[in-house]
Coordinates of C-alpha atoms in Angstrom, one line a residue:
M1 CA -11.0 -14.1 19.5
N2 CA -9.0 -13.6 16.2
T3 CA -10.0 -10.3 16.0
V4 CA -8.6 -9.1 19.4
Y5 CA -5.5 -11.1 18.1
L6 CA -5.4 -9.2 14.4
D7 CA -6.1 -6.2 16.0
F8 CA -2.7 -6.6 18.6
V9 CA -0.3 -8.0 16.6
P10 CA -0.2 -5.1 14.2
S11 CA -0.1 -2.4 16.8
M12 CA 2.5 -3.8 18.5
S13 CA 4.3 -4.9 15.7
S14 CA 3.9 -1.0 14.3
K15 CA 5.7 -0.4 17.4
L16 CA 8.6 -3.1 17.7
K17 CA 11.1 -1.1 15.2
K18 CA 11.2 2.0 17.2
N19 CA 11.0 0.3 20.6
A20 CA 14.0 -2.3 19.5
S21 CA 15.9 0.6 18.2
L22 CA 15.5 2.7 21.9
R23 CA 16.5 -0.3 23.5
I24 CA 19.9 -0.8 21.4
F25 CA 20.1 3.1 22.0
L26 CA 20.2 2.6 26.1
I27 CA 22.3 -0.7 26.2
I28 CA 24.7 1.0 24.3
I29 CA 24.6 4.2 26.7
G30 CA 24.7 2.1 29.5
V31 CA 27.6 -0.2 28.0
L32 CA 30.0 2.9 27.8
G33 CA 28.7 4.2 31.6
V34 CA 29.6 0.9 33.1
Y35 CA 33.1 0.8 30.9
A36 CA 34.0 4.6 31.9
L37 CA 33.2 3.5 35.7
L38 CA 35.5 0.4 35.4
V39 CA 38.0 2.3 33.1
W40 CA 38.3 5.0 36.0
I41 CA 38.0 2.6 39.1
L42 CA 40.9 0.3 37.1
V43 CA 43.1 3.7 36.6
Y44 CA 42.7 4.2 40.7
V45 CA 43.4 1.3 42.2
E46 CA 46.2 0.7 39.1
Q47 CA 48.2 3.7 39.7
D48 CA 50.3 3.5 43.0
S49 CA 51.4 -0.1 41.4
S50 CA 55.0 -0.3 40.5
Q51 CA 54.0 -3.4 38.8
S52 CA 50.9 -1.9 36.9
N53 CA 51.4 -0.4 33.4
L54 CA 47.4 0.5 33.7
T55 CA 48.0 3.9 35.6
N56 CA 47.1 6.1 33.2
Y57 CA 43.9 6.8 31.2
S58 CA 45.2 5.7 27.7
N59 CA 46.6 2.0 28.6
A60 CA 43.4 1.6 30.7
I61 CA 40.8 2.7 27.9
W62 CA 43.1 0.6 25.6
Y63 CA 43.5 -2.9 27.8
S64 CA 39.3 -2.8 28.3
L65 CA 38.9 -2.5 24.5
A66 CA 41.5 -5.2 23.9
T67 CA 39.6 -7.3 26.9
L68 CA 36.2 -6.3 25.4
T69 CA 37.0 -7.7 22.1
T70 CA 38.8 -10.4 23.3
V71 CA 41.3 -10.0 21.5
G72 CA 43.6 -10.2 24.4
Y73 CA 47.5 -9.1 23.0
G74 CA 49.0 -9.0 26.7
D75 CA 50.9 -5.9 26.8
L76 CA 48.9 -4.2 29.2
F77 CA 47.7 -6.2 32.7
P78 CA 46.7 -5.2 35.9
G79 CA 49.6 -5.4 39.0
T80 CA 46.8 -5.4 41.5
I81 CA 44.4 -7.5 43.4
Y82 CA 41.4 -5.0 42.5
G83 CA 42.9 -4.2 39.3
R84 CA 42.6 -8.1 38.0
I85 CA 39.2 -8.7 39.3
I86 CA 38.0 -5.6 37.6
G87 CA 40.3 -7.7 34.9
Y88 CA 37.4 -11.0 35.0
I89 CA 34.4 -8.5 35.1
L90 CA 35.6 -7.0 32.0
M91 CA 35.9 -11.0 30.7
L92 CA 33.2 -12.0 31.8
T93 CA 31.1 -9.5 30.8
S94 CA 32.5 -9.1 27.0
I95 CA 30.5 -12.9 25.9
F96 CA 27.4 -11.5 27.8
I97 CA 27.6 -8.1 26.0
F98 CA 28.4 -9.0 22.6
G99 CA 25.6 -11.6 22.8
L100 CA 22.8 -9.2 24.0
L101 CA 24.1 -6.5 21.2
I102 CA 23.6 -9.3 18.0
G103 CA 20.7 -10.7 19.3
Q104 CA 19.2 -7.2 20.0
L105 CA 20.5 -5.8 15.8
T106 CA 18.7 -9.4 14.8
T107 CA 15.7 -8.4 16.2
L108 CA 15.9 -4.7 14.7
M109 CA 16.5 -6.8 11.2
T110 CA 14.2 -8.9 11.7
T111 CA 11.0 -6.4 12.8
I112 CA 12.4 -4.2 10.0
R113 CA 12.0 -6.8 7.3
E114 CA 9.0 -8.2 8.8
N115 CA 7.2 -4.4 9.1
K116 CA 8.0 -3.7 5.5
K117 CA 6.8 -7.3 4.6
H118 CA 3.4 -6.6 6.5
G119 CA 3.4 -3.4 4.6
Y120 CA 3.8 -1.0 8.1
S121 CA 5.9 1.4 6.3
G122 CA 3.1 2.5 4.2
T123 CA 3.1 3.2 0.6
N124 CA 3.8 6.7 -1.9
F125 CA 1.3 4.8 -4.2
S126 CA -1.7 8.3 -5.0
G127 CA -4.5 8.0 -7.5
H128 CA -4.6 4.4 -6.7
T129 CA -7.0 1.6 -5.6
V130 CA -7.6 0.3 -2.3
I131 CA -9.1 -2.9 -1.7
I132 CA -10.2 -3.8 1.7
G133 CA -10.6 -7.8 2.0
W134 CA -9.2 -10.3 0.3
N135 CA -11.0 -13.7 -1.6
E136 CA -10.7 -15.5 -4.6
F137 CA -13.2 -12.4 -6.3
G138 CA -9.8 -10.3 -5.2
W139 CA -7.7 -12.1 -7.6
H140 CA -9.5 -11.6 -10.4
V141 CA -10.1 -7.5 -9.6
V142 CA -6.6 -7.0 -9.1
D143 CA -5.3 -9.2 -12.4
Q144 CA -7.5 -6.5 -14.4
L145 CA -6.5 -3.4 -12.9
V146 CA -2.7 -4.4 -13.1
G147 CA -3.5 -5.5 -16.2
V148 CA -4.2 -2.3 -17.4
G149 CA -1.3 -0.5 -15.1
R150 CA -3.1 0.8 -12.2
K151 CA -1.7 0.5 -8.7
V152 CA -2.8 -1.1 -5.6
A153 CA -3.2 -1.3 -2.3
I154 CA -4.7 -4.3 -0.7
V155 CA -5.7 -4.6 2.5
T156 CA -6.2 -8.1 4.1
N157 CA -6.5 -9.6 8.0
R158 CA -4.9 -12.9 7.0
K159 CA -1.3 -13.8 7.2
E160 CA -1.3 -16.5 4.9
N161 CA -2.8 -14.1 2.3
V162 CA 0.1 -11.7 2.1
E163 CA 2.8 -14.2 0.5
L164 CA 0.5 -15.9 -2.1
I165 CA 0.0 -11.9 -3.2
Q166 CA 3.3 -10.8 -2.7
E167 CA 4.7 -14.2 -5.1
K168 CA 1.9 -13.3 -7.7
Y169 CA 2.4 -9.5 -7.7
H170 CA 5.3 -6.7 -8.2
H171 CA 5.7 -4.7 -5.7
K172 CA 6.0 -1.6 -7.9
N173 CA 2.0 -2.2 -9.2
V174 CA 0.7 -3.9 -5.6
F175 CA 1.5 -3.1 -1.7
I176 CA 0.0 -5.4 0.6
L177 CA -1.1 -4.2 4.0
F178 CA -1.7 -6.8 6.3
C179 CA -4.0 -5.5 9.5
D180 CA -7.1 -5.6 11.5
Y181 CA -9.8 -3.9 9.2
N182 CA -10.9 -1.9 12.5
N183 CA -7.6 -0.5 13.0
Y184 CA -7.6 2.4 11.0
E185 CA -4.4 4.1 11.7
L186 CA -2.8 1.2 10.0
I187 CA -5.8 0.9 7.4
R188 CA -4.1 5.0 6.6
K189 CA -0.7 3.5 6.1
S190 CA -2.6 2.5 2.7
N191 CA -2.9 5.9 1.5
I192 CA -6.4 5.3 1.3
E193 CA -6.8 9.3 1.5
H194 CA -5.1 9.6 -1.7
A195 CA -6.7 6.8 -3.5
A196 CA -8.6 7.3 -6.5
I197 CA -11.2 4.5 -5.3
T198 CA -11.7 2.1 -2.2
F199 CA -13.5 -1.2 -3.4
I200 CA -14.7 -2.5 -0.2
N201 CA -14.3 -6.1 -0.7
M202 CA -15.9 -8.2 2.6
D203 CA -18.4 -11.6 3.0
N204 CA -21.5 -10.1 3.5
D205 CA -23.6 -6.9 2.4
T206 CA -24.7 -6.1 6.1
E207 CA -20.7 -6.0 6.9
K208 CA -19.8 -3.6 4.1
L209 CA -22.9 -1.3 5.0
V210 CA -21.6 -0.8 8.3
Y211 CA -17.9 -0.8 7.7
V212 CA -18.5 2.1 4.9
L213 CA -20.3 4.1 7.5
N214 CA -17.2 3.8 9.9
L215 CA -14.7 4.5 7.8
K216 CA -16.7 7.9 6.1
K217 CA -16.2 8.9 9.5
I218 CA -12.9 8.6 9.6
F219 CA -12.2 9.4 6.0
P220 CA -15.0 11.5 4.4
N221 CA -13.0 12.1 1.1
T222 CA -12.7 8.7 0.2
E223 CA -14.9 7.8 -2.4
F224 CA -15.8 3.7 -2.2
V225 CA -17.0 0.9 -4.8
V226 CA -19.2 -2.2 -4.0
M227 CA -20.5 -5.4 -4.8
L228 CA -23.6 -6.4 -3.6
E229 CA -25.3 -9.6 -3.2
N230 CA -28.8 -8.5 -2.7
G231 CA -29.9 -5.6 -5.3
D232 CA -32.1 -4.2 -2.9
L233 CA -29.8 -2.3 -0.7
K234 CA -27.9 0.0 -3.5
N235 CA -29.9 2.8 -2.1
A236 CA -29.0 2.3 1.5
F237 CA -25.3 1.9 0.3
L238 CA -25.5 5.0 -1.9
S239 CA -27.3 7.5 1.2
A240 CA -24.1 6.1 3.3
G241 CA -21.8 7.4 0.8
V242 CA -20.8 5.1 -1.8
S243 CA -19.7 6.1 -5.3
N244 CA -21.1 3.0 -7.2
T245 CA -22.4 -0.3 -6.4
I246 CA -22.8 -3.6 -8.7
S247 CA -25.0 -6.1 -8.1
T248 CA -23.5 -9.7 -9.1
K249 CA -27.2 -11.0 -9.1
E250 CA -28.1 -8.3 -11.8
I251 CA -24.6 -8.2 -13.8
S252 CA -24.9 -12.5 -13.9
S253 CA -28.6 -12.6 -14.8
K254 CA -28.3 -9.9 -17.7
L255 CA -24.9 -11.6 -19.0
L256 CA -26.9 -15.1 -19.1
A257 CA -30.2 -13.9 -20.9
S258 CA -27.7 -12.0 -23.4
Y259 CA -26.0 -15.5 -23.6
M260 CA -29.5 -17.2 -24.3
F261 CA -30.7 -14.9 -27.2
E262 CA -28.1 -13.0 -28.4
P263 CA -24.9 -15.1 -27.8
D264 CA -22.7 -13.1 -30.1
V265 CA -23.9 -9.9 -28.3
A266 CA -22.5 -11.2 -24.9
S267 CA -19.9 -12.6 -26.0
Y268 CA -19.0 -8.8 -27.4
S269 CA -19.6 -7.4 -24.3
E270 CA -17.7 -9.7 -22.1
S271 CA -14.4 -9.3 -24.4
I272 CA -14.3 -5.3 -24.0
L273 CA -15.6 -5.2 -20.5
S274 CA -11.9 -6.8 -19.7
Y275 CA -8.9 -5.1 -20.6
A276 CA -6.9 -4.9 -24.0
K277 CA -4.0 -7.9 -23.6
S278 CA -3.0 -7.1 -27.2
D279 CA -3.0 -4.6 -29.6
S280 CA -5.5 -5.9 -31.3
D281 CA -7.6 -6.3 -28.5
H282 CA -10.6 -4.2 -27.8
D283 CA -12.0 -2.9 -24.8
I284 CA -14.0 0.6 -23.6
K285 CA -11.9 3.4 -22.3
Q286 CA -13.1 6.6 -20.6
L287 CA -10.5 9.2 -20.9
L288 CA -10.3 12.3 -19.8
V289 CA -11.1 16.2 -21.4
T290 CA -8.4 18.7 -20.7
S291 CA -7.2 22.0 -21.7
A292 CA -4.8 20.3 -24.0
N293 CA -7.4 17.8 -25.5
P294 CA -7.2 18.3 -29.4
Y295 CA -11.1 17.8 -29.1
H296 CA -12.0 20.9 -26.5
G297 CA -14.6 23.0 -28.0
K298 CA -15.7 20.7 -30.5
A299 CA -19.2 18.9 -31.5
Y300 CA -19.3 15.6 -30.1
H301 CA -20.4 14.7 -33.6
E302 CA -17.1 15.9 -35.3
V303 CA -15.2 14.0 -32.2
F304 CA -16.8 10.7 -33.3
F305 CA -16.2 11.4 -37.2
D306 CA -12.3 11.9 -36.3
L307 CA -11.8 9.7 -33.9
K308 CA -13.2 6.8 -36.4
K309 CA -11.0 8.3 -39.3
R310 CA -7.7 8.3 -37.5
Y311 CA -7.7 6.1 -34.5
N312 CA -10.2 3.2 -35.6
S313 CA -12.2 4.1 -32.4
V314 CA -15.9 4.5 -31.8
L315 CA -17.2 7.2 -29.3
I316 CA -20.2 5.9 -27.6
G317 CA -20.8 8.1 -24.8
I318 CA -19.6 11.4 -22.4
T319 CA -20.0 12.3 -19.2
K320 CA -20.7 15.4 -18.0
R321 CA -21.7 17.2 -14.6
D322 CA -24.7 18.7 -14.3
K323 CA -25.5 22.2 -12.5
Y324 CA -25.7 20.7 -9.0
G325 CA -22.1 19.0 -10.0
Q326 CA -22.9 15.4 -10.3
K327 CA -22.0 13.2 -13.1
K328 CA -24.4 12.4 -15.7
L329 CA -23.4 9.7 -18.2
I330 CA -24.8 10.9 -21.8
K331 CA -25.0 7.8 -24.3
N332 CA -24.4 8.9 -27.3
P333 CA -26.1 12.5 -27.6
I334 CA -27.5 14.0 -30.3
G335 CA -27.4 17.2 -31.9
D336 CA -25.2 20.7 -30.9
F337 CA -23.3 18.4 -28.5
K338 CA -20.2 20.5 -26.9
I339 CA -17.2 18.6 -25.5
N340 CA -15.7 20.7 -22.8
V341 CA -12.4 20.4 -20.2
G342 CA -13.9 17.9 -17.5
D343 CA -15.7 15.7 -19.0
Y344 CA -15.0 12.4 -19.6
L345 CA -15.6 10.7 -23.2
I346 CA -16.1 7.0 -23.7
I347 CA -14.4 4.7 -26.1
I348 CA -14.2 1.4 -28.1
L349 CA -10.9 1.1 -29.0
N350 CA -8.2 -1.1 -29.8
G351 CA -4.8 -1.9 -27.9
K352 CA -3.0 -0.2 -30.7
A353 CA -5.5 3.1 -31.2
Y354 CA -4.9 3.4 -27.5
K355 CA -1.6 3.9 -27.4
L356 CA -1.6 6.7 -29.7
L357 CA -5.0 8.6 -28.0
K358 CA -2.8 8.6 -24.9
K359 CA -0.2 10.4 -26.4
T360 CA -2.7 13.1 -28.1
F361 CA -4.8 13.5 -24.9
G362 CA -2.1 13.2 -23.0
V363 CA -3.8 11.5 -20.2
E364 CA -4.0 7.8 -18.7
E365 CA -7.5 6.1 -19.2
G366 CA -9.9 5.8 -15.7
A367 CA -11.6 8.5 -13.8
L368 CA -9.7 11.1 -11.8
K369 CA -9.7 11.4 -7.8
E370 CA -11.2 15.3 -7.6
K371 CA -11.0 17.7 -4.6
R372 CA -14.1 18.4 -2.6
R373 CA -15.7 22.0 -2.9

């Protein structure tokens, strides 16, 4: 029952603004038509009266407008019984017409405000992260993404989440869309087709897998990442088209075991996984090599020593594509290993060094969405 309601309400709301605008337009046209007819009848019944000054259209229009707006100057008035009847109609309907127009305009403005609040106007974010599904874990993910300057589009099917999210995050970085998850036309409002990655943040693994399969049919070029409760389902998700899967139990168990035997290593690992909040904080960043990159064409070991000397940063790996076009992460390679355009350098550095490297590399951190061939 709730699903039907959530699917119906956003669909109805997305059309309400257009319907309200059309309704107001038709009301205005209808009112003008009725008043034009009344003015014509007024002139027709008054034109032969010696006591009337409403014998021409100029005076009749002035009289109808003065009556409609409840100004009532009294300079013009009908002289026949039929003219007075039309005057009664103008006076009585003016209250109704103004009330109707004000009500419709209020509805239109409210609808526009609600549509904007619920995201039905869409977003122009590009290269952003789309999160479908909202819970406590979503807060932590968005905190990390916003902390590194990433734009995020959040899709939730619970209206109470909208205000909570808007209160915490600035609208320039976070876009919120309220809709049923199966309403794919509204999902499109998150600009999912131009997102760098889509995170499916639903309650259970089966629900996530079914949803990915359905969403992949509508948005075939979209890349997905999911968090799994059951790590055994990893291959099923990869076969469904998911780019990356993370197992909560696997990560937590590894970190816990590390804290038991190598607490300093575990503490260090945890700290560099989060974003650098200050210039002295360290984290790991992934930076794309472009043709303008000064390290393009140089050997890996040369870049390693230069980054350490110039930026006090440590190059720990590189991502390349194999002959099939698949990305492959190579950890700390040895030998005559060249860095080429399209590679990603994996670097441990602090916030200050990142600001300098960002200017040198001419790119922001993170993987970029690439066009499918």
